[in-house]
Amino acid sequence: MRSSQGSPGARLAGLGGYRPAAALDNDELAARFGKTAEWMHARTGMRARTQATEEDTVVTMGAAAAADALRNSQVDPEQVDLVIAASCTAETPIPSVAAVVAGKLGIKSAGVFDLNSACAGFCYAIAVAADLVRAGSARTVLVVGSERMSTWIDKADLGTSIIFGDGAGAAVVTAAEQTGIGPVVWGGDGTGADLISIDPADRHLRMQGQKVFRWATTEIHPIALTACEQAGVDPSELAAIVPHQANLRIVDAMAAKIGAEQAVVARDGVDTGNTSAASIPLALRKLLESGQVRSGELALLVGFGAGLSYAAQVVRVP
């Protein structure tokens, strides 16, 4: 029996994204809940949250982001060996989001599976993709994070309505001679499972916001710093910090504790909201597209959310 021979390293070859055209702004939410737009912004740092239209599903948004990532990577669909979809809002248990996305892109012979680690899902999927490339199980992996959070939001619940948005992001992970994706630092604490969950009785997302805020602002930055250490990267070498866009107050507090003052901090959630597994690829793509980071620079990705779960890794910007 032989074992597969992998690549010395794995890298991000390109990024893609899809943002729905519709948005829910602070003025509309303020009118709904009897607050002010300023009140909304002060508590979330957000101005608007992208909202899926009837035509936007987890699959269609994911396929659009994936096609964008393939174009930007200059990778043909037939070169893809594996598709991993990170999502906690799939419309159906089967078939997998990854399988249907692959079908829409004309990818017919790749492996396909879904991964659910909620808002940490994209970092988990990148780690799995990189390890499979290094192990020799694949050479080109398409990773998709797609979420339709609005499906699960109780429109009468202030705490979740003012936070979540919809969208999709994607990345292509390929074999490389040198490492472009650092070791992942990940984990979970199921004793906090009730802090963010979907109630099976009414199918609405419920969140204990204050407890989540305390957890995210005290427990996650050490994970991020450990990811830097594992990658052999000093925080002073980072060009960007890309946290999950949970809430801009969390983003800013976490970045301050990481302490890489020279690094740009992704704040895509200001106009997109919390898009769960889509938020990190969308935010990194926006930084690259806007010229705030350049190809080849180092970025720290930090995902955290329901589970409770978390993951962080340093990557080289494609």
mmCIF file of C-alpha atoms in Angstrom:
data_model
loop_
_atom_site.group_PDB
_atom_site.id
_atom_site.type_symbol
_atom_site.label_atom_id
_atom_site.label_comp_id
_atom_site.label_asym_id
_atom_site.label_seq_id
_atom_site.Cartn_x
_atom_site.Cartn_y
_atom_site.Cartn_z
ATOM 1 C CA MET A 1 0.000 0.000 0.000
ATOM 2 C CA ARG A 2 1.283 3.465 -0.926
ATOM 3 C CA SER A 3 0.495 6.821 0.626
ATOM 4 C CA SER A 4 -0.164 9.889 -1.503
ATOM 5 C CA GLN A 5 2.657 12.342 -2.037
ATOM 6 C CA GLY A 6 1.686 15.936 -1.413
ATOM 7 C CA SER A 7 3.053 19.377 -2.110
ATOM 8 C CA PRO A 8 5.621 21.110 0.129
ATOM 9 C CA GLY A 9 3.189 23.965 0.645
ATOM 10 C CA ALA A 10 -0.215 25.429 -0.142
ATOM 11 C CA ARG A 11 -1.217 28.979 -1.006
ATOM 12 C CA LEU A 12 -4.183 31.188 -1.761
ATOM 13 C CA ALA A 13 -4.259 31.658 -5.537
ATOM 14 C CA GLY A 14 -7.191 34.064 -5.670
ATOM 15 C CA LEU A 15 -10.312 35.398 -3.985
ATOM 16 C CA GLY A 16 -13.898 36.000 -5.038
ATOM 17 C CA GLY A 17 -17.030 37.524 -3.617
ATOM 18 C CA TYR A 18 -20.719 38.162 -4.113
ATOM 19 C CA ARG A 19 -22.732 40.876 -2.386
ATOM 20 C CA PRO A 20 -26.515 41.091 -2.813
ATOM 21 C CA ALA A 21 -27.748 44.365 -4.269
ATOM 22 C CA ALA A 22 -30.289 44.973 -1.489
ATOM 23 C CA ALA A 23 -29.354 46.320 1.944
ATOM 24 C CA LEU A 24 -31.003 47.025 5.293
ATOM 25 C CA ASP A 25 -29.772 50.337 6.688
ATOM 26 C CA ASN A 26 -29.866 51.863 10.152
ATOM 27 C CA ASP A 27 -32.711 54.242 9.319
ATOM 28 C CA GLU A 28 -35.034 51.366 8.409
ATOM 29 C CA LEU A 29 -34.102 49.402 11.512
ATOM 30 C CA ALA A 30 -34.429 52.491 13.702
ATOM 31 C CA ALA A 31 -37.982 52.994 12.475
ATOM 32 C CA ARG A 32 -38.821 49.333 13.093
ATOM 33 C CA PHE A 33 -37.550 49.265 16.668
ATOM 34 C CA GLY A 34 -38.198 52.828 17.820
ATOM 35 C CA LYS A 35 -34.498 53.693 18.048
ATOM 36 C CA THR A 36 -32.250 56.105 16.152
ATOM 37 C CA ALA A 37 -29.736 55.397 13.403
ATOM 38 C CA GLU A 38 -27.039 56.776 15.698
ATOM 39 C CA TRP A 39 -28.051 54.305 18.413
ATOM 40 C CA MET A 40 -27.698 51.426 15.925
ATOM 41 C CA HIS A 41 -24.270 52.588 14.780
ATOM 42 C CA ALA A 42 -22.964 53.137 18.305
ATOM 43 C CA ARG A 43 -23.761 49.539 19.288
ATOM 44 C CA THR A 44 -22.650 47.743 16.139
ATOM 45 C CA GLY A 45 -20.377 50.033 14.130
ATOM 46 C CA MET A 46 -22.568 49.134 11.154
ATOM 47 C CA ARG A 47 -24.447 51.373 8.726
ATOM 48 C CA ALA A 48 -26.095 48.664 6.617
ATOM 49 C CA ARG A 49 -26.399 44.908 6.148
ATOM 50 C CA THR A 50 -26.557 43.291 2.697
ATOM 51 C CA GLN A 51 -29.809 41.381 2.170
ATOM 52 C CA ALA A 52 -30.496 38.520 -0.208
ATOM 53 C CA THR A 53 -33.237 38.929 -2.796
ATOM 54 C CA GLU A 54 -35.613 36.090 -3.687
ATOM 55 C CA GLU A 55 -33.137 34.995 -6.370
ATOM 56 C CA ASP A 56 -30.193 34.896 -3.951
ATOM 57 C CA THR A 57 -29.746 31.502 -2.306
ATOM 58 C CA VAL A 58 -26.802 30.023 -0.450
ATOM 59 C CA VAL A 59 -25.992 28.086 -3.631
ATOM 60 C CA THR A 60 -26.407 30.901 -6.176
ATOM 61 C CA MET A 61 -24.419 33.362 -4.078
ATOM 62 C CA GLY A 62 -21.749 30.743 -3.426
ATOM 63 C CA ALA A 63 -21.514 29.866 -7.115
ATOM 64 C CA ALA A 64 -21.125 33.539 -8.055
ATOM 65 C CA ALA A 65 -18.341 34.041 -5.504
ATOM 66 C CA ALA A 66 -16.663 30.803 -6.576
ATOM 67 C CA ALA A 67 -16.720 31.772 -10.261
ATOM 68 C CA ASP A 68 -15.163 35.109 -9.317
ATOM 69 C CA ALA A 69 -12.412 33.357 -7.350
ATOM 70 C CA LEU A 70 -11.640 31.004 -10.239
ATOM 71 C CA ARG A 71 -11.357 33.953 -12.650
ATOM 72 C CA ASN A 72 -9.075 35.845 -10.297
ATOM 73 C CA SER A 73 -6.939 32.737 -9.796
ATOM 74 C CA GLN A 74 -6.794 31.977 -13.523
ATOM 75 C CA VAL A 75 -7.924 28.454 -12.706
ATOM 76 C CA ASP A 76 -10.273 26.534 -15.001
ATOM 77 C CA PRO A 77 -13.161 24.633 -13.367
ATOM 78 C CA GLU A 78 -11.833 21.315 -14.671
ATOM 79 C CA GLN A 79 -8.618 21.860 -12.700
ATOM 80 C CA VAL A 80 -10.496 21.797 -9.372
ATOM 81 C CA ASP A 81 -9.989 18.565 -7.393
ATOM 82 C CA LEU A 82 -12.167 19.415 -4.399
ATOM 83 C CA VAL A 83 -14.912 21.875 -3.429
ATOM 84 C CA ILE A 84 -15.485 22.702 0.251
ATOM 85 C CA ALA A 85 -18.469 24.851 1.220
ATOM 86 C CA ALA A 86 -18.560 26.493 4.640
ATOM 87 C CA SER A 87 -22.111 27.435 5.611
ATOM 88 C CA CYS A 88 -24.501 27.267 8.548
ATOM 89 C CA THR A 89 -27.553 28.407 6.556
ATOM 90 C CA ALA A 90 -27.925 25.806 3.796
ATOM 91 C CA GLU A 91 -31.503 25.636 2.556
ATOM 92 C CA THR A 92 -31.526 21.818 2.507
ATOM 93 C CA PRO A 93 -29.578 19.128 4.409
ATOM 94 C CA ILE A 94 -28.884 17.269 1.143
ATOM 95 C CA PRO A 95 -27.470 17.581 -1.425
ATOM 96 C CA SER A 96 -24.487 19.485 -0.095
ATOM 97 C CA VAL A 97 -23.991 23.126 -1.020
ATOM 98 C CA ALA A 98 -20.569 22.157 -2.381
ATOM 99 C CA ALA A 99 -22.073 19.583 -4.752
ATOM 100 C CA VAL A 100 -24.629 21.974 -6.215
ATOM 101 C CA VAL A 101 -22.129 24.836 -6.499
ATOM 102 C CA ALA A 102 -19.745 22.490 -8.309
ATOM 103 C CA GLY A 103 -22.518 21.470 -10.682
ATOM 104 C CA LYS A 104 -23.360 25.080 -11.504
ATOM 105 C CA LEU A 105 -19.701 25.720 -12.359
ATOM 106 C CA GLY A 106 -19.362 22.643 -14.553
ATOM 107 C CA ILE A 107 -17.112 20.842 -12.066
ATOM 108 C CA LYS A 108 -18.103 17.195 -12.466
ATOM 109 C CA SER A 109 -15.324 15.022 -11.049
ATOM 110 C CA ALA A 110 -14.107 16.843 -7.936
ATOM 111 C CA GLY A 111 -14.710 15.788 -4.366
ATOM 112 C CA VAL A 112 -17.418 17.831 -2.631
ATOM 113 C CA PHE A 113 -18.416 18.349 0.975
ATOM 114 C CA ASP A 114 -19.860 20.943 3.344
ATOM 115 C CA LEU A 115 -18.319 22.117 6.596
ATOM 116 C CA ASN A 116 -20.243 23.897 9.348
ATOM 117 C CA SER A 117 -18.347 25.819 11.968
ATOM 118 C CA ALA A 118 -20.600 28.878 11.686
ATOM 119 C CA CYS A 119 -18.679 32.169 11.639
ATOM 120 C CA ALA A 120 -15.333 30.356 11.973
ATOM 121 C CA GLY A 121 -16.182 28.142 9.004
ATOM 122 C CA PHE A 122 -14.060 29.837 6.353
ATOM 123 C CA CYS A 123 -10.880 29.582 8.436
ATOM 124 C CA TYR A 124 -11.671 25.930 9.144
ATOM 125 C CA ALA A 125 -12.206 25.235 5.443
ATOM 126 C CA ILE A 126 -8.963 26.962 4.425
ATOM 127 C CA ALA A 127 -7.063 24.893 6.996
ATOM 128 C CA VAL A 128 -8.607 21.642 5.762
ATOM 129 C CA ALA A 129 -7.944 22.573 2.130
ATOM 130 C CA ALA A 130 -4.298 23.423 2.823
ATOM 131 C CA ASP A 131 -3.724 20.202 4.752
ATOM 132 C CA LEU A 132 -5.308 18.089 1.995
ATOM 133 C CA VAL A 133 -3.087 19.763 -0.595
ATOM 134 C CA ARG A 134 0.010 19.126 1.511
ATOM 135 C CA ALA A 135 -1.101 15.516 2.049
ATOM 136 C CA GLY A 136 -1.527 14.922 -1.679
ATOM 137 C CA SER A 137 -5.292 14.367 -1.637
ATOM 138 C CA ALA A 138 -5.830 17.393 -3.913
ATOM 139 C CA ARG A 139 -3.817 20.018 -5.768
ATOM 140 C CA THR A 140 -6.503 22.640 -6.355
ATOM 141 C CA VAL A 141 -9.295 23.251 -3.839
ATOM 142 C CA LEU A 142 -12.173 25.681 -4.209
ATOM 143 C CA VAL A 143 -13.313 26.986 -0.809
ATOM 144 C CA VAL A 144 -16.673 28.764 -0.569
ATOM 145 C CA GLY A 145 -18.245 30.567 2.388
ATOM 146 C CA SER A 146 -21.875 31.424 1.665
ATOM 147 C CA GLU A 147 -24.600 32.516 4.063
ATOM 148 C CA ARG A 148 -28.211 33.672 3.859
ATOM 149 C CA MET A 149 -28.519 34.780 7.470
ATOM 150 C CA SER A 150 -31.721 36.746 6.821
ATOM 151 C CA THR A 151 -33.629 33.467 6.386
ATOM 152 C CA TRP A 152 -33.153 32.723 10.082
ATOM 153 C CA ILE A 153 -33.625 36.174 11.582
ATOM 154 C CA ASP A 154 -36.688 37.010 13.667
ATOM 155 C CA LYS A 155 -37.581 40.455 12.343
ATOM 156 C CA ALA A 156 -38.980 41.355 15.765
ATOM 157 C CA ASP A 157 -35.679 40.560 17.510
ATOM 158 C CA LEU A 158 -33.547 43.679 17.867
ATOM 159 C CA GLY A 159 -30.383 41.839 18.913
ATOM 160 C CA THR A 160 -30.021 39.809 15.715
ATOM 161 C CA SER A 161 -31.771 42.086 13.210
ATOM 162 C CA ILE A 162 -29.174 44.827 13.665
ATOM 163 C CA ILE A 163 -26.208 42.480 13.142
ATOM 164 C CA PHE A 164 -26.574 39.959 10.342
ATOM 165 C CA GLY A 165 -26.262 40.245 6.565
ATOM 166 C CA ASP A 166 -26.081 37.958 3.535
ATOM 167 C CA GLY A 167 -23.337 37.216 1.008
ATOM 168 C CA ALA A 168 -20.658 34.837 -0.191
ATOM 169 C CA GLY A 169 -16.879 34.759 -0.455
ATOM 170 C CA ALA A 170 -14.524 32.222 -1.968
ATOM 171 C CA ALA A 171 -10.861 31.338 -2.358
ATOM 172 C CA VAL A 172 -8.819 28.948 -4.457
ATOM 173 C CA VAL A 173 -6.137 26.986 -2.598
ATOM 174 C CA THR A 174 -3.392 25.458 -4.739
ATOM 175 C CA ALA A 175 -0.193 23.486 -4.313
ATOM 176 C CA ALA A 176 2.956 25.569 -3.868
ATOM 177 C CA GLU A 177 6.667 25.084 -3.341
ATOM 178 C CA GLN A 178 6.608 27.385 -0.311
ATOM 179 C CA THR A 179 4.031 27.812 2.425
ATOM 180 C CA GLY A 180 1.474 30.545 1.840
ATOM 181 C CA ILE A 181 -1.003 29.338 4.476
ATOM 182 C CA GLY A 182 0.285 29.052 8.022
ATOM 183 C CA PRO A 183 -0.700 26.476 10.645
ATOM 184 C CA VAL A 184 -4.220 26.803 11.959
ATOM 185 C CA VAL A 185 -4.941 27.347 15.638
ATOM 186 C CA TRP A 186 -8.485 26.175 16.205
ATOM 187 C CA GLY A 187 -10.822 24.847 18.836
ATOM 188 C CA GLY A 188 -14.248 24.945 20.370
ATOM 189 C CA ASP A 189 -16.098 25.134 23.662
ATOM 190 C CA GLY A 190 -19.456 23.408 23.516
ATOM 191 C CA THR A 191 -20.387 24.656 26.972
ATOM 192 C CA GLY A 192 -21.223 27.928 25.208
ATOM 193 C CA ALA A 193 -23.466 26.297 22.618
ATOM 194 C CA ASP A 194 -26.554 28.155 23.803
ATOM 195 C CA LEU A 195 -24.967 31.592 23.295
ATOM 196 C CA ILE A 196 -25.594 31.483 19.530
ATOM 197 C CA SER A 197 -28.064 28.925 18.231
ATOM 198 C CA ILE A 198 -31.056 28.345 15.993
ATOM 199 C CA ASP A 199 -34.170 27.428 17.943
ATOM 200 C CA PRO A 200 -35.649 24.274 16.328
ATOM 201 C CA ALA A 201 -39.116 25.264 17.527
ATOM 202 C CA ASP A 202 -39.372 28.551 15.631
ATOM 203 C CA ARG A 203 -36.324 28.240 13.312
ATOM 204 C CA HIS A 204 -34.966 31.613 14.391
ATOM 205 C CA LEU A 205 -31.404 32.484 15.335
ATOM 206 C CA ARG A 206 -31.054 33.425 19.001
ATOM 207 C CA MET A 207 -27.977 35.132 20.425
ATOM 208 C CA GLN A 208 -26.946 36.231 23.904
ATOM 209 C CA GLY A 209 -25.126 39.265 22.599
ATOM 210 C CA GLN A 210 -23.464 40.566 25.750
ATOM 211 C CA LYS A 211 -21.990 37.174 26.643
ATOM 212 C CA VAL A 212 -20.761 36.677 23.076
ATOM 213 C CA PHE A 213 -19.164 40.134 23.166
ATOM 214 C CA ARG A 214 -17.300 39.352 26.389
ATOM 215 C CA TRP A 215 -16.089 36.004 25.050
ATOM 216 C CA ALA A 216 -14.927 37.434 21.730
ATOM 217 C CA THR A 217 -13.107 40.397 23.252
ATOM 218 C CA THR A 218 -11.309 38.412 25.960
ATOM 219 C CA GLU A 219 -10.690 34.907 24.594
ATOM 220 C CA ILE A 220 -9.937 35.267 20.883
ATOM 221 C CA HIS A 221 -6.948 37.602 20.604
ATOM 222 C CA PRO A 222 -4.629 35.074 22.332
ATOM 223 C CA ILE A 223 -5.657 32.561 19.635
ATOM 224 C CA ALA A 224 -4.706 35.082 16.955
ATOM 225 C CA LEU A 225 -1.324 35.744 18.545
ATOM 226 C CA THR A 226 -0.671 32.004 18.819
ATOM 227 C CA ALA A 227 -1.406 31.654 15.092
ATOM 228 C CA CYS A 228 1.268 34.274 14.407
ATOM 229 C CA GLU A 229 3.712 32.419 16.644
ATOM 230 C CA GLN A 230 2.965 29.077 14.974
ATOM 231 C CA ALA A 231 3.578 30.656 11.554
ATOM 232 C CA GLY A 232 6.848 32.211 12.691
ATOM 233 C CA VAL A 233 5.461 35.679 12.003
ATOM 234 C CA ASP A 234 5.827 38.628 14.350
ATOM 235 C CA PRO A 235 2.667 40.790 14.489
ATOM 236 C CA SER A 236 4.818 43.704 13.284
ATOM 237 C CA GLU A 237 5.171 41.865 9.948
ATOM 238 C CA LEU A 238 1.420 41.769 9.288
ATOM 239 C CA ALA A 239 -0.008 43.968 6.563
ATOM 240 C CA ALA A 240 -3.608 43.209 7.540
ATOM 241 C CA ILE A 241 -5.758 41.804 10.315
ATOM 242 C CA VAL A 242 -8.972 40.279 9.001
ATOM 243 C CA PRO A 243 -11.270 39.285 11.864
ATOM 244 C CA HIS A 244 -14.711 37.838 11.334
ATOM 245 C CA GLN A 245 -16.962 40.880 10.998
ATOM 246 C CA ALA A 246 -19.127 39.969 13.983
ATOM 247 C CA ASN A 247 -19.611 43.517 15.225
ATOM 248 C CA LEU A 248 -17.261 46.423 14.605
ATOM 249 C CA ARG A 249 -16.849 47.020 18.346
ATOM 250 C CA ILE A 250 -15.507 43.467 18.622
ATOM 251 C CA VAL A 251 -13.299 43.930 15.552
ATOM 252 C CA ASP A 252 -11.717 47.109 16.902
ATOM 253 C CA ALA A 253 -11.227 45.741 20.432
ATOM 254 C CA MET A 254 -9.604 42.570 19.128
ATOM 255 C CA ALA A 255 -7.288 44.421 16.753
ATOM 256 C CA ALA A 256 -6.138 46.717 19.554
ATOM 257 C CA LYS A 257 -5.220 43.717 21.721
ATOM 258 C CA ILE A 258 -3.298 42.042 18.887
ATOM 259 C CA GLY A 259 -1.260 45.220 18.741
ATOM 260 C CA ALA A 260 -0.041 45.275 15.124
ATOM 261 C CA GLU A 261 -0.433 49.026 14.722
ATOM 262 C CA GLN A 262 1.015 49.072 11.196
ATOM 263 C CA ALA A 263 -1.584 46.599 9.907
ATOM 264 C CA VAL A 264 -4.801 47.692 8.259
ATOM 265 C CA VAL A 265 -7.822 46.252 10.065
ATOM 266 C CA ALA A 266 -10.656 44.956 7.888
ATOM 267 C CA ARG A 267 -13.909 46.788 8.629
ATOM 268 C CA ASP A 268 -16.038 45.487 5.771
ATOM 269 C CA GLY A 269 -18.906 44.830 8.178
ATOM 270 C CA VAL A 270 -19.684 48.563 8.310
ATOM 271 C CA ASP A 271 -21.752 48.264 5.120
ATOM 272 C CA THR A 272 -22.162 44.480 4.862
ATOM 273 C CA GLY A 273 -23.031 43.336 8.361
ATOM 274 C CA ASN A 274 -22.123 39.991 9.884
ATOM 275 C CA THR A 275 -22.208 37.458 7.036
ATOM 276 C CA SER A 276 -20.890 34.547 9.123
ATOM 277 C CA ALA A 277 -18.630 32.256 7.055
ATOM 278 C CA ALA A 278 -18.625 34.743 4.162
ATOM 279 C CA SER A 279 -17.291 37.689 6.141
ATOM 280 C CA ILE A 280 -13.548 36.955 6.112
ATOM 281 C CA PRO A 281 -13.142 36.264 2.364
ATOM 282 C CA LEU A 282 -15.352 39.251 1.523
ATOM 283 C CA ALA A 283 -13.310 41.500 3.798
ATOM 284 C CA LEU A 284 -9.933 40.286 2.518
ATOM 285 C CA ARG A 285 -11.039 40.620 -1.103
ATOM 286 C CA LYS A 286 -12.161 44.203 -0.446
ATOM 287 C CA LEU A 287 -8.799 45.098 1.115
ATOM 288 C CA LEU A 288 -6.986 43.679 -1.913
ATOM 289 C CA GLU A 289 -9.348 45.270 -4.429
ATOM 290 C CA SER A 290 -9.037 48.688 -2.781
ATOM 291 C CA GLY A 291 -5.244 48.536 -2.692
ATOM 292 C CA GLN A 292 -5.066 48.571 1.104
ATOM 293 C CA VAL A 293 -3.075 45.338 0.948
ATOM 294 C CA ARG A 294 -0.923 43.985 -1.856
ATOM 295 C CA SER A 295 -0.318 40.530 -3.240
ATOM 296 C CA GLY A 296 2.408 38.746 -1.306
ATOM 297 C CA GLU A 297 1.829 40.570 1.976
ATOM 298 C CA LEU A 298 0.843 38.779 5.180
ATOM 299 C CA ALA A 299 -2.678 38.798 6.604
ATOM 300 C CA LEU A 300 -3.970 37.326 9.852
ATOM 301 C CA LEU A 301 -7.395 35.677 9.519
ATOM 302 C CA VAL A 302 -9.430 35.222 12.711
ATOM 303 C CA GLY A 303 -12.780 33.416 12.737
ATOM 304 C CA PHE A 304 -15.019 32.894 15.765
ATOM 305 C CA GLY A 305 -18.674 32.234 16.465
ATOM 306 C CA ALA A 306 -21.336 29.672 17.262
ATOM 307 C CA GLY A 307 -20.233 26.452 18.840
ATOM 308 C CA LEU A 308 -18.523 28.210 20.407
ATOM 309 C CA SER A 309 -15.769 27.764 17.806
ATOM 310 C CA TYR A 310 -12.717 29.644 16.646
ATOM 311 C CA ALA A 311 -9.825 29.391 14.183
ATOM 312 C CA ALA A 312 -6.960 31.619 13.088
ATOM 313 C CA GLN A 313 -4.123 31.425 10.583
ATOM 314 C CA VAL A 314 -1.654 33.690 8.805
ATOM 315 C CA VAL A 315 -1.878 33.703 5.004
ATOM 316 C CA ARG A 316 0.014 35.356 2.195
ATOM 317 C CA VAL A 317 -2.339 37.600 0.215
ATOM 318 C CA PRO A 318 -2.863 36.185 -3.310
#
